PDB file of C-alpha atoms in Angstrom:
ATOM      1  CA  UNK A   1      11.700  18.679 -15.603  1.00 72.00           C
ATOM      2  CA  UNK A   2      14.050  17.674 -13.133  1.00 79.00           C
ATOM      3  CA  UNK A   3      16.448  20.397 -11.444  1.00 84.00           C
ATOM      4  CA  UNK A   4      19.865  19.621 -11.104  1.00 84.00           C
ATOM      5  CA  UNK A   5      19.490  19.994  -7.119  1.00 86.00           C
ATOM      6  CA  UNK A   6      16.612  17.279  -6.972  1.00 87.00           C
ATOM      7  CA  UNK A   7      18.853  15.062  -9.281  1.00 88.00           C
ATOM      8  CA  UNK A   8      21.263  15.614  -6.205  1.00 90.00           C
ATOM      9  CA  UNK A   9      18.938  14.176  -3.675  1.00 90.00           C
ATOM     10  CA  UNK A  10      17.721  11.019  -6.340  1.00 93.00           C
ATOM     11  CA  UNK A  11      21.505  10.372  -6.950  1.00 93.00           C
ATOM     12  CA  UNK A  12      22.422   9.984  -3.119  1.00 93.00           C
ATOM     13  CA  UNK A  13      19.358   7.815  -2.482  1.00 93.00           C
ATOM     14  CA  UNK A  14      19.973   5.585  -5.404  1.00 93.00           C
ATOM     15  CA  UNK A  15      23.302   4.960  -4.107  1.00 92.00           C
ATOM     16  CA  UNK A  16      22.342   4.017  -0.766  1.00 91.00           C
ATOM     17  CA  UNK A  17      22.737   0.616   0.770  1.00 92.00           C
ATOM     18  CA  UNK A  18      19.856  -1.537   1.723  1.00 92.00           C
ATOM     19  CA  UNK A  19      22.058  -3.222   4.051  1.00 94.00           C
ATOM     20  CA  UNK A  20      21.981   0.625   5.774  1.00 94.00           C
ATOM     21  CA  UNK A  21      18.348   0.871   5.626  1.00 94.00           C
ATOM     22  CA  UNK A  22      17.845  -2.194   7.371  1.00 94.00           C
ATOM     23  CA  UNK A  23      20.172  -1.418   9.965  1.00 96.00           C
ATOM     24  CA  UNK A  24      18.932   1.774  10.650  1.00 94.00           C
ATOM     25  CA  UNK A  25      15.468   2.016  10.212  1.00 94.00           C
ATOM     26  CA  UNK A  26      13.029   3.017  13.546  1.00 93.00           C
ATOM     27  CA  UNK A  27       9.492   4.151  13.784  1.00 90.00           C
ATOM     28  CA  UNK A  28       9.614   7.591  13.946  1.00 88.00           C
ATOM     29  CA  UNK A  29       7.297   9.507  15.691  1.00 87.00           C
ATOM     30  CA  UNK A  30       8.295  12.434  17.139  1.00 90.00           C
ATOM     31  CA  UNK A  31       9.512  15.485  14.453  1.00 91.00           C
ATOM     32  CA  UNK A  32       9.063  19.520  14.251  1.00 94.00           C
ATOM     33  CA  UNK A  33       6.879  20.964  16.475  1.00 92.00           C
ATOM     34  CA  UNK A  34       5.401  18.248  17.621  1.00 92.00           C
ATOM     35  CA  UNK A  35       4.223  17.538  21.798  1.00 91.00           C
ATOM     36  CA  UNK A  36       4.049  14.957  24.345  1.00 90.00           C
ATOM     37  CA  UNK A  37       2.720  14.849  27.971  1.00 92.00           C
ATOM     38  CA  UNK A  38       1.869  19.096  27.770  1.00 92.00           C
ATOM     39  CA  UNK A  39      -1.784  18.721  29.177  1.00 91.00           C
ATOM     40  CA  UNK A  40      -3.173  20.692  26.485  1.00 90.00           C
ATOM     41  CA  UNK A  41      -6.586  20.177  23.898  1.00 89.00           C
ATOM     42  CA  UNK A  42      -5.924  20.961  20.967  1.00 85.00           C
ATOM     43  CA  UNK A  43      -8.689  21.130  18.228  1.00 84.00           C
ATOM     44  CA  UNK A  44      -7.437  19.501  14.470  1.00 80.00           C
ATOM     45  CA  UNK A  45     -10.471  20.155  12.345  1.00 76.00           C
ATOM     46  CA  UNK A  46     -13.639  19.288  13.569  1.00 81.00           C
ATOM     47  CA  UNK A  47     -11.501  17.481  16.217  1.00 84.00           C
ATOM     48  CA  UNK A  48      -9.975  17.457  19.711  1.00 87.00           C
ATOM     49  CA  UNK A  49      -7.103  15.484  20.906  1.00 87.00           C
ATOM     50  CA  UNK A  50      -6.039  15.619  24.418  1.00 88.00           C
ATOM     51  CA  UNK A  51      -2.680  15.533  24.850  1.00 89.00           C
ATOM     52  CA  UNK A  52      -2.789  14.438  29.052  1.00 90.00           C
ATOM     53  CA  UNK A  53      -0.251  16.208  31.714  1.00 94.00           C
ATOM     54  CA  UNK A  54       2.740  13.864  32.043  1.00 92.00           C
ATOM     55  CA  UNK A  55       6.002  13.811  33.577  1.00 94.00           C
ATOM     56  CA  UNK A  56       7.705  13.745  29.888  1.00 92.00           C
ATOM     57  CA  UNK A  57       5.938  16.881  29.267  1.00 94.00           C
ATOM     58  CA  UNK A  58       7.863  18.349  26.040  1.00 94.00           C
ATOM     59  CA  UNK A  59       7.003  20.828  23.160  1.00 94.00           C
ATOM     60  CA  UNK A  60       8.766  21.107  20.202  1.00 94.00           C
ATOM     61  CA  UNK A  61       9.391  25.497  19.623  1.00 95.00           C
ATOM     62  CA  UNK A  62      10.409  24.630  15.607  1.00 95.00           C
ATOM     63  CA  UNK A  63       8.127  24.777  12.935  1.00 94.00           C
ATOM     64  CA  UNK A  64       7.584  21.284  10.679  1.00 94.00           C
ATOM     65  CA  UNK A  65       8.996  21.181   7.555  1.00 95.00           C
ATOM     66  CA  UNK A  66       7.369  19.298   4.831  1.00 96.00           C
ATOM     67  CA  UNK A  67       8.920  16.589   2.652  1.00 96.00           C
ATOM     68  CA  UNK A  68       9.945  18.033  -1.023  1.00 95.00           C
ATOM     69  CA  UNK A  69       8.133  17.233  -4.269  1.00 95.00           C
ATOM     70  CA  UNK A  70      11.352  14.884  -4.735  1.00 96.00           C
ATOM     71  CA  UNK A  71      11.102  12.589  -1.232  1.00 97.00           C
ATOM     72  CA  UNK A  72       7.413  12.767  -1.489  1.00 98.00           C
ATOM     73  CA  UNK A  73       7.576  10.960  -5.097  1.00 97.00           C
ATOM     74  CA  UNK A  74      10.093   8.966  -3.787  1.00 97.00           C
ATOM     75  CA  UNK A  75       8.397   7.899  -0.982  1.00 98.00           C
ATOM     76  CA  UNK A  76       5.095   6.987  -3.422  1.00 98.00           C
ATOM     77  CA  UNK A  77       7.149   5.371  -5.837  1.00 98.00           C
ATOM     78  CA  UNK A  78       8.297   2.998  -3.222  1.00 98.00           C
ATOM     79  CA  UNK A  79       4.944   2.502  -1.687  1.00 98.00           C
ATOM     80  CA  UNK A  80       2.935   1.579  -5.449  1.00 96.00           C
ATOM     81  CA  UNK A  81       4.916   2.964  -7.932  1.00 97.00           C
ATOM     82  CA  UNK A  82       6.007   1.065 -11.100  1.00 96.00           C
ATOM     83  CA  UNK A  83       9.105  -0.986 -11.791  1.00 95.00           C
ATOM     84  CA  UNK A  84       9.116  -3.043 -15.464  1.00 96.00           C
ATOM     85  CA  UNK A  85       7.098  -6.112 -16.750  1.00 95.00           C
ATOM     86  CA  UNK A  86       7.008  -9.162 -14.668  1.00 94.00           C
ATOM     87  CA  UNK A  87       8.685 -12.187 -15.287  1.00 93.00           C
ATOM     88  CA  UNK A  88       5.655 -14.740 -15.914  1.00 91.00           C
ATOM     89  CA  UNK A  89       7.360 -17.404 -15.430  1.00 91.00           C
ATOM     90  CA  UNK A  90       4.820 -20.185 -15.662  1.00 89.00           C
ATOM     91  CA  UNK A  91       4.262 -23.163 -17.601  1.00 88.00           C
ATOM     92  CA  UNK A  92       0.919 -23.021 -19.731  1.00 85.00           C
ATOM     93  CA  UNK A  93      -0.611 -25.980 -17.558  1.00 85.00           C
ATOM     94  CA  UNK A  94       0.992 -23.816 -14.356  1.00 87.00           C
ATOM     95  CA  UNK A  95      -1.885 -21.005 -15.125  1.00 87.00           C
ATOM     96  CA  UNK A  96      -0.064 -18.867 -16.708  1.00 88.00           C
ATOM     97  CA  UNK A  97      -2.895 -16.505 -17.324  1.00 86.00           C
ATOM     98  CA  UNK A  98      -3.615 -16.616 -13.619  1.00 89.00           C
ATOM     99  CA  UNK A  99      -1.547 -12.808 -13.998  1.00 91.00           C
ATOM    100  CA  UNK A 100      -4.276  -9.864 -14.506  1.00 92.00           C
ATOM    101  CA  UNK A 101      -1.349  -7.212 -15.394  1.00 92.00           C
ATOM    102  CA  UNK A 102       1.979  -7.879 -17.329  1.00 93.00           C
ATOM    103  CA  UNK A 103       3.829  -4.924 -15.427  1.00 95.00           C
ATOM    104  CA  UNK A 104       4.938  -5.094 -12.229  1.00 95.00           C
ATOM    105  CA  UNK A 105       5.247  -2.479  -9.435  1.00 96.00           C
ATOM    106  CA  UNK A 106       7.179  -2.428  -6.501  1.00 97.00           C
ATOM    107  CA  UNK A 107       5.270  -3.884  -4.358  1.00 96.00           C
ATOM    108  CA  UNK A 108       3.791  -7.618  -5.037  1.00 94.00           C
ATOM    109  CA  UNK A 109       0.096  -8.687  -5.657  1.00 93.00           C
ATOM    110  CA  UNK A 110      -1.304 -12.083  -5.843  1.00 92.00           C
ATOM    111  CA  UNK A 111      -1.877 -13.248  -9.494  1.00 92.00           C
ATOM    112  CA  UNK A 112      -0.360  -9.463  -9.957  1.00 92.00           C
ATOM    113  CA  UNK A 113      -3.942  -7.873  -9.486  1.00 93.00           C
ATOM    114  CA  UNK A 114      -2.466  -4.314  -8.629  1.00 93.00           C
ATOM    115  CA  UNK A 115      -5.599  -4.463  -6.191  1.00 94.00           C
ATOM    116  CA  UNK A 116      -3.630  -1.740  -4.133  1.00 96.00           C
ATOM    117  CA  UNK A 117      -4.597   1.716  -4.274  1.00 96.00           C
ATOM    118  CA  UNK A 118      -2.337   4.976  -2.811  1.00 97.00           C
ATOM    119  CA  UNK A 119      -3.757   7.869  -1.027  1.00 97.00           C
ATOM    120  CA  UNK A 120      -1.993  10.599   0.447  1.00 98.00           C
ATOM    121  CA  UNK A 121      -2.398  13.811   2.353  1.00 96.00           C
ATOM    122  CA  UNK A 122      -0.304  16.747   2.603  1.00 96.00           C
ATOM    123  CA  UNK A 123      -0.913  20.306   3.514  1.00 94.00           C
ATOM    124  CA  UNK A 124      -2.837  21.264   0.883  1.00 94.00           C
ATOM    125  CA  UNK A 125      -4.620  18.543  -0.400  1.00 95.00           C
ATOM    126  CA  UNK A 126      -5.925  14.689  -0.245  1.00 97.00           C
ATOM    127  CA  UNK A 127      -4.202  13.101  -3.767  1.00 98.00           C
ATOM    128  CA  UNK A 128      -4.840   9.940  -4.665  1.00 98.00           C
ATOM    129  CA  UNK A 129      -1.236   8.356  -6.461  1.00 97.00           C
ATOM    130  CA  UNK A 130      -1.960   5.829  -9.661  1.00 94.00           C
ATOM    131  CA  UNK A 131       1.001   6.359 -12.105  1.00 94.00           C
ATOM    132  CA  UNK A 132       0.818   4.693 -15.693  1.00 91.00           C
ATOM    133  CA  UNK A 133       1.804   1.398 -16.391  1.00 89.00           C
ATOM    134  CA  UNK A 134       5.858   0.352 -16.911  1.00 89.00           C
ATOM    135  CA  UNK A 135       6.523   0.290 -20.578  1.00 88.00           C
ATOM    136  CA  UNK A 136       9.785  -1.765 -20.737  1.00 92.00           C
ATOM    137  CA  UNK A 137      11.310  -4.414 -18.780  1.00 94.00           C
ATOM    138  CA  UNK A 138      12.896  -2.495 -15.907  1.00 96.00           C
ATOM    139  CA  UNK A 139      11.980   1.203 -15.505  1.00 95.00           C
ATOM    140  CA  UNK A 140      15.181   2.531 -13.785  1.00 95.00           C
ATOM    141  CA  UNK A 141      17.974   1.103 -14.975  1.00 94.00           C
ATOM    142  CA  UNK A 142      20.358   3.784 -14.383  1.00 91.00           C
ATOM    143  CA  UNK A 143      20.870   7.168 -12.775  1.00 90.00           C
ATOM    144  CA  UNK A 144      19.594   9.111 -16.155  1.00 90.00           C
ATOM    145  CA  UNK A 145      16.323   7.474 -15.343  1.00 93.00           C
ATOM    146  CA  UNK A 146      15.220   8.413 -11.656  1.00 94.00           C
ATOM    147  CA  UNK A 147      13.507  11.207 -13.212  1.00 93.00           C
ATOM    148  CA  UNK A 148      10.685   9.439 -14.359  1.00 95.00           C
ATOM    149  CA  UNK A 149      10.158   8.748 -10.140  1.00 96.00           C
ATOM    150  CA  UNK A 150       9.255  12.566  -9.870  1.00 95.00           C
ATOM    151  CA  UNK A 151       7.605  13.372 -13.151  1.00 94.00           C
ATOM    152  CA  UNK A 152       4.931  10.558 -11.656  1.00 96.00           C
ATOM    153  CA  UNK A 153       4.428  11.858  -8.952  1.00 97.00           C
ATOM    154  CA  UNK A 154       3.997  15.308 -10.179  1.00 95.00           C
ATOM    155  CA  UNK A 155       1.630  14.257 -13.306  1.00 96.00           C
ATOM    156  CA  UNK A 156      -0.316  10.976 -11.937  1.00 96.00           C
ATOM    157  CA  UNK A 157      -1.434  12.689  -8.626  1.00 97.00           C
ATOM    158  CA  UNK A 158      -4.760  13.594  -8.755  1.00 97.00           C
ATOM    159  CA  UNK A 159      -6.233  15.618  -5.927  1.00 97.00           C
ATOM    160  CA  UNK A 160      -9.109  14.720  -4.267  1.00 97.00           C
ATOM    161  CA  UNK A 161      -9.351  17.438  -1.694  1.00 95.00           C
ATOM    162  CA  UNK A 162      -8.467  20.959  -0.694  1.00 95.00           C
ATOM    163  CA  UNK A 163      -6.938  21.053   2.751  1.00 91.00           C
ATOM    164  CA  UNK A 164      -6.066  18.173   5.613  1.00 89.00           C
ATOM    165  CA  UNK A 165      -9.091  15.736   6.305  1.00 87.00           C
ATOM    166  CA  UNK A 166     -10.018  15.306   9.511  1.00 83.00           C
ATOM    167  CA  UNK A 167      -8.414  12.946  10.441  1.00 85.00           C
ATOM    168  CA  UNK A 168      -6.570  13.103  13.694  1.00 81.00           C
ATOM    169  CA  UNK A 169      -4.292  11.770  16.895  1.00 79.00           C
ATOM    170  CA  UNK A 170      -7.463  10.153  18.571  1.00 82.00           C
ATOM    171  CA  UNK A 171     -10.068   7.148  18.282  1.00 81.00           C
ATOM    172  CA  UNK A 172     -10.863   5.662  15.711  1.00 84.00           C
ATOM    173  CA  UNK A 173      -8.371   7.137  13.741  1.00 79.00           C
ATOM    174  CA  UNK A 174      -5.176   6.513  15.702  1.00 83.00           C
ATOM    175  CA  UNK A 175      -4.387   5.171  19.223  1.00 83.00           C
ATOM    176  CA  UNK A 176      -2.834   6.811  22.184  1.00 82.00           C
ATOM    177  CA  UNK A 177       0.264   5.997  21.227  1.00 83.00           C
ATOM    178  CA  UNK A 178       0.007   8.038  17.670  1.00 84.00           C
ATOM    179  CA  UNK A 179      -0.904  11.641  19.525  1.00 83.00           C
ATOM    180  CA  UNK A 180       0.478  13.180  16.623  1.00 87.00           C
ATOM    181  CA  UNK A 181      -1.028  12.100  13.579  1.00 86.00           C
ATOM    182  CA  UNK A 182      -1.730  13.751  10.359  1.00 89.00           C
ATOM    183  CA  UNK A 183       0.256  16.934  11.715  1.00 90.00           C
ATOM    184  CA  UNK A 184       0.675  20.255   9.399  1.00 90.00           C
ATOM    185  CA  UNK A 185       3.599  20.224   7.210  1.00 94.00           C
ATOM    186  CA  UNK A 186       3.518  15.844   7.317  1.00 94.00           C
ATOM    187  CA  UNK A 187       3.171  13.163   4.678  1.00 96.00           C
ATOM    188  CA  UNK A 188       0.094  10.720   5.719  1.00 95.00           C
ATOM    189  CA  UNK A 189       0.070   7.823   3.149  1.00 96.00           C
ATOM    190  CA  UNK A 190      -3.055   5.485   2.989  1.00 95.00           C
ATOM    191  CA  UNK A 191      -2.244   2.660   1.455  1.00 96.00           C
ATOM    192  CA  UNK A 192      -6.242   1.209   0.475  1.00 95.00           C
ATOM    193  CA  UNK A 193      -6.324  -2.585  -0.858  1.00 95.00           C
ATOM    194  CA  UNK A 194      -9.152  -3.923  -2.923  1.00 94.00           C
ATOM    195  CA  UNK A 195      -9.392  -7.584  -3.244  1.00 92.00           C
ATOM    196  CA  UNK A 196     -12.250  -7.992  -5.485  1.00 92.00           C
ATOM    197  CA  UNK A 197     -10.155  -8.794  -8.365  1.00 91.00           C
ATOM    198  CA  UNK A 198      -8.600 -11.442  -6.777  1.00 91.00           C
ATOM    199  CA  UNK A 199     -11.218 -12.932  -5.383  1.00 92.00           C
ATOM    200  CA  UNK A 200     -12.687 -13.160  -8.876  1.00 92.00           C
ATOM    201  CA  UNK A 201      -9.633 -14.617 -10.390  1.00 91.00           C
ATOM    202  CA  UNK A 202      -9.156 -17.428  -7.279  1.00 90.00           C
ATOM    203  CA  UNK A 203     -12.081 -18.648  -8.115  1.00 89.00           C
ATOM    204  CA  UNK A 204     -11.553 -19.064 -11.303  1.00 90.00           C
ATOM    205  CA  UNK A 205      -8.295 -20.596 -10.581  1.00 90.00           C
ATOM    206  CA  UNK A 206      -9.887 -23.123  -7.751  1.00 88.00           C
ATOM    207  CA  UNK A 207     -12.596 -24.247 -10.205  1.00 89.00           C
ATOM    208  CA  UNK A 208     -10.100 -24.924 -13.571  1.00 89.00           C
ATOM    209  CA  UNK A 209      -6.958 -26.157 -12.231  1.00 90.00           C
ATOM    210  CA  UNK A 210      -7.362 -27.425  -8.518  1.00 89.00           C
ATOM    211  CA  UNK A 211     -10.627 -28.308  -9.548  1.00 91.00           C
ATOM    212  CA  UNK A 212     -12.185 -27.866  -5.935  1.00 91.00           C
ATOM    213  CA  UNK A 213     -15.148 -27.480  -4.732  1.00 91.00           C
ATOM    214  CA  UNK A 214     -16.171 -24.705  -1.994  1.00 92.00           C
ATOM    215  CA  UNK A 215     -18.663 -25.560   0.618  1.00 92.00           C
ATOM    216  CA  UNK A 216     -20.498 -23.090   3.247  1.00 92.00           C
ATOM    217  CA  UNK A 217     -19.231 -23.490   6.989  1.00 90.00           C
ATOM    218  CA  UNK A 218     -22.092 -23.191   8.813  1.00 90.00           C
ATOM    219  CA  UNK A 219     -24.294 -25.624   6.501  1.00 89.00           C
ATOM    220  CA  UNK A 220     -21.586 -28.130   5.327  1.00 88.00           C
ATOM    221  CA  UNK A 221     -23.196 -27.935   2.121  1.00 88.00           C
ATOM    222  CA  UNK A 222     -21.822 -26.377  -1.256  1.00 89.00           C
ATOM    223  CA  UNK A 223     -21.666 -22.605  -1.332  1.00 88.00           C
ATOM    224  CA  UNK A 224     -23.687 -22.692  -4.396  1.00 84.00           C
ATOM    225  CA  UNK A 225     -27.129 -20.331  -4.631  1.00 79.00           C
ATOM    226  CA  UNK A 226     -28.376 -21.595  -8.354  1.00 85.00           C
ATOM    227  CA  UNK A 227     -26.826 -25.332  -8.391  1.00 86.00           C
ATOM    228  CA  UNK A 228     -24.459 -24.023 -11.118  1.00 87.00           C
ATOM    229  CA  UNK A 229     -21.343 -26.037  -8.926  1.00 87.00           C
ATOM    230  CA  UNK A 230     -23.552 -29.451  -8.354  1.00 88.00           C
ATOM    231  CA  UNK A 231     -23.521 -29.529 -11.969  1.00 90.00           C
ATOM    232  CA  UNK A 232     -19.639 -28.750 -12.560  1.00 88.00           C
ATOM    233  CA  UNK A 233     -19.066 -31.638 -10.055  1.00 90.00           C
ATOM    234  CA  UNK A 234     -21.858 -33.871 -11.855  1.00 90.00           C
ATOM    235  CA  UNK A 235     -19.627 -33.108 -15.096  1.00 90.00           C
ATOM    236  CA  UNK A 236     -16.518 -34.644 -13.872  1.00 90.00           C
ATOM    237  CA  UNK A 237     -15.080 -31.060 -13.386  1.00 90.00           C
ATOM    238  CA  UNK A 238     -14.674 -30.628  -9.740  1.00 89.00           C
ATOM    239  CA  UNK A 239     -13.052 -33.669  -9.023  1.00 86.00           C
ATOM    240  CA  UNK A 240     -10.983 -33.039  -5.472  1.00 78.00           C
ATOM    241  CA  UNK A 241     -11.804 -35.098  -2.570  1.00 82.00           C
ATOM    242  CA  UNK A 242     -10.772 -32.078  -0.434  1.00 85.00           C
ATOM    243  CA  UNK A 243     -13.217 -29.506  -0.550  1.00 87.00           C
ATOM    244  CA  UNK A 244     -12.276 -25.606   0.654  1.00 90.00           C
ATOM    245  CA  UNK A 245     -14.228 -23.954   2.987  1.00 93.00           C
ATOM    246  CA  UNK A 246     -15.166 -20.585   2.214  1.00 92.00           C
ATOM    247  CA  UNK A 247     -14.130 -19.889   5.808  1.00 94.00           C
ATOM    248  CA  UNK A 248     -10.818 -20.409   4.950  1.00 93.00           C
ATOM    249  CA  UNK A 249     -11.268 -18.797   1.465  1.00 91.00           C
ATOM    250  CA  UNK A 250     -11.946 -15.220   3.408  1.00 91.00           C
ATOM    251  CA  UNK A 251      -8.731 -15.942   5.597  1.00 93.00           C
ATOM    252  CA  UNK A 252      -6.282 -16.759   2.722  1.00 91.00           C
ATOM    253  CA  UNK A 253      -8.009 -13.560   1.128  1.00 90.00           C
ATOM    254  CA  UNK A 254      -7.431 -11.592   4.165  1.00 91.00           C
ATOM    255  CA  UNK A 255      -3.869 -12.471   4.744  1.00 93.00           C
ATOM    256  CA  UNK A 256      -3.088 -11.827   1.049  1.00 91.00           C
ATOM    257  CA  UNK A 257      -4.272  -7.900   1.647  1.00 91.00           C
ATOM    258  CA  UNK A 258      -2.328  -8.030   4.712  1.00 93.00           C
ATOM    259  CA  UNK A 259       1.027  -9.066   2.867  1.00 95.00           C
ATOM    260  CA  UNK A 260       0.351  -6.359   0.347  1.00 96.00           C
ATOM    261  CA  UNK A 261      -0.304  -3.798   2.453  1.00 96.00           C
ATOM    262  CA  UNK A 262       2.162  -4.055   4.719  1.00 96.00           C
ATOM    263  CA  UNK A 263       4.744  -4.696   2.121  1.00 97.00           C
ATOM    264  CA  UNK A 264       3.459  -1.492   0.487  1.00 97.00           C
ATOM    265  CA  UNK A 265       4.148   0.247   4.468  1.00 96.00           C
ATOM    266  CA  UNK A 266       7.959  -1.850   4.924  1.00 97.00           C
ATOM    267  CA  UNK A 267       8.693  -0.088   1.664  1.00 97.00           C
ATOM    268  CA  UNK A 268       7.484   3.190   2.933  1.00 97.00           C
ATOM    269  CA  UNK A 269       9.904   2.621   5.874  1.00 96.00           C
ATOM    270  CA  UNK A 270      13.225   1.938   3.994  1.00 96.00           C
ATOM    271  CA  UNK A 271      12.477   5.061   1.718  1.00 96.00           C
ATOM    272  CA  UNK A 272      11.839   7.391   4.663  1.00 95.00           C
ATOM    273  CA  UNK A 273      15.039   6.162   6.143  1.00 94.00           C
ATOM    274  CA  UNK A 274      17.364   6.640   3.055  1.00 89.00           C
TER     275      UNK A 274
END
């Protein structure tokens, strides 16, 4: 159940403007009892990060204070959370079964393959984020309906972990410039995409309605082990003159996880800043 004092907080945000959001938003990276420039080692874990003398030396004397149950759902729901049932608007010689799910989150997903998976880490645990699927057209329609944002968070979090991983401000897990990372009393989200699906269903898509062959880079020959796409091009069923390189199969695959992600992080961004 919802209190009346989280209902508050979901009201306010739900009335915010996106035109704010946009205006306002910044990368963030300095908050409660954080440090900069103090010449100190501290040890995170199993872990040390330097944090080198500098003339911006600065330590923050108040203790962090970690997001709610409310702007942590919030802040999930954004990032991978569901929304309704997607449109599907595609003629039957369009591919219309190209789509692998019929509801939609708020984030997109080529061929809507939901290929992106949420982990997150607070102070007491590493929870990975997977609510059910929408069950009508659009989710939240109204203000009676923002509770469903919390009660998925609170019942389709499953914890992985007790404690922080260690994961902290230093190689490989963050530059110089990201000191402070994975703090006490922060949010660290982990947005993880798997493309297998897609690449499954591309193919599928290539071979039936672009009806194009793939060939290997480095040999110039068809990416084919067992002959099995010799034969759908001796059958008349492969018929472009343009073949695609698998070369440029792995980029269009890797700029597709790229778009998702960071889509997945933008949304992050406006939530944090409403």
């Amino acid at each position: 159940m919802v209190t009346e004092k989280e209902r508050e907080l979901l009201r306010r945000v739900w009335n915010e403007s996106l035109m704010k959001q946009l205006a306002h938003v910044r990368s963030r990276r300095f908050g409660l009892g954080y440090r900069y420039d103090t010449g100190e080692s501290i040890r995170k874990g199993n872990l040390v990060v330097e944090y080198p003398k500098g003339l911006l030396e600065f330590k923050s004397q108040k203790e962090p204070i970690p997001l709610s149950d409310v702007e942590n759902a919030l802040i999930m729901w954004s990032a991978a959370g569901p929304n309704g049932l997607i449109l599907a608007d595609l003629g039957v010689n369009n591919n219309v079964a190209t789509f692998i799910y019929a509801t939609g989150r708020t984030i997109p997903g080529p061929d809507n393959d939901q290929g992106l998976d949420l982990i997150y880490i607070v102070d007491d645990g590493v929870y990975y984020y997977r609510p059910s699927q929408a069950s009508k057209i659009y989710e939240i329609e109204r203000e009676d309906d923002l509770g469903k944002i919390v009660d998925w968070y609170k019942n389709y979090s499953i914890k992985l972990a007790n404690g922080r991983t260690d994961l902290a401000g230093t190689m490989p897990f963050a530059m110089a410039f990201n000191k402070n990372f994975n703090e006490i009393g922060s949010t660290l989200l982990l947005p993880i995409y798997d493309a297998s699906r897609v690449i499954v269903n591309i193919l599928f898509h290539y071979f039936e309605y672009e009806r194009v062959p793939i060939i290997d880079d480095n040999t110039g020959q068809l990416a084919d082990q067992n002959g099995a796409m010799k034969k759908l091009i001796d059958k008349g069923y492969l018929t472009s003159q343009i073949p695609l390189t698998m070369d440029l199969l792995d980029r269009a695959i890797g700029a597709v996880a790229g778009v998702v992600v960071g889509t997945s992080v933008q949304n992050i961004r406006l939530m944090s800043e409403a």
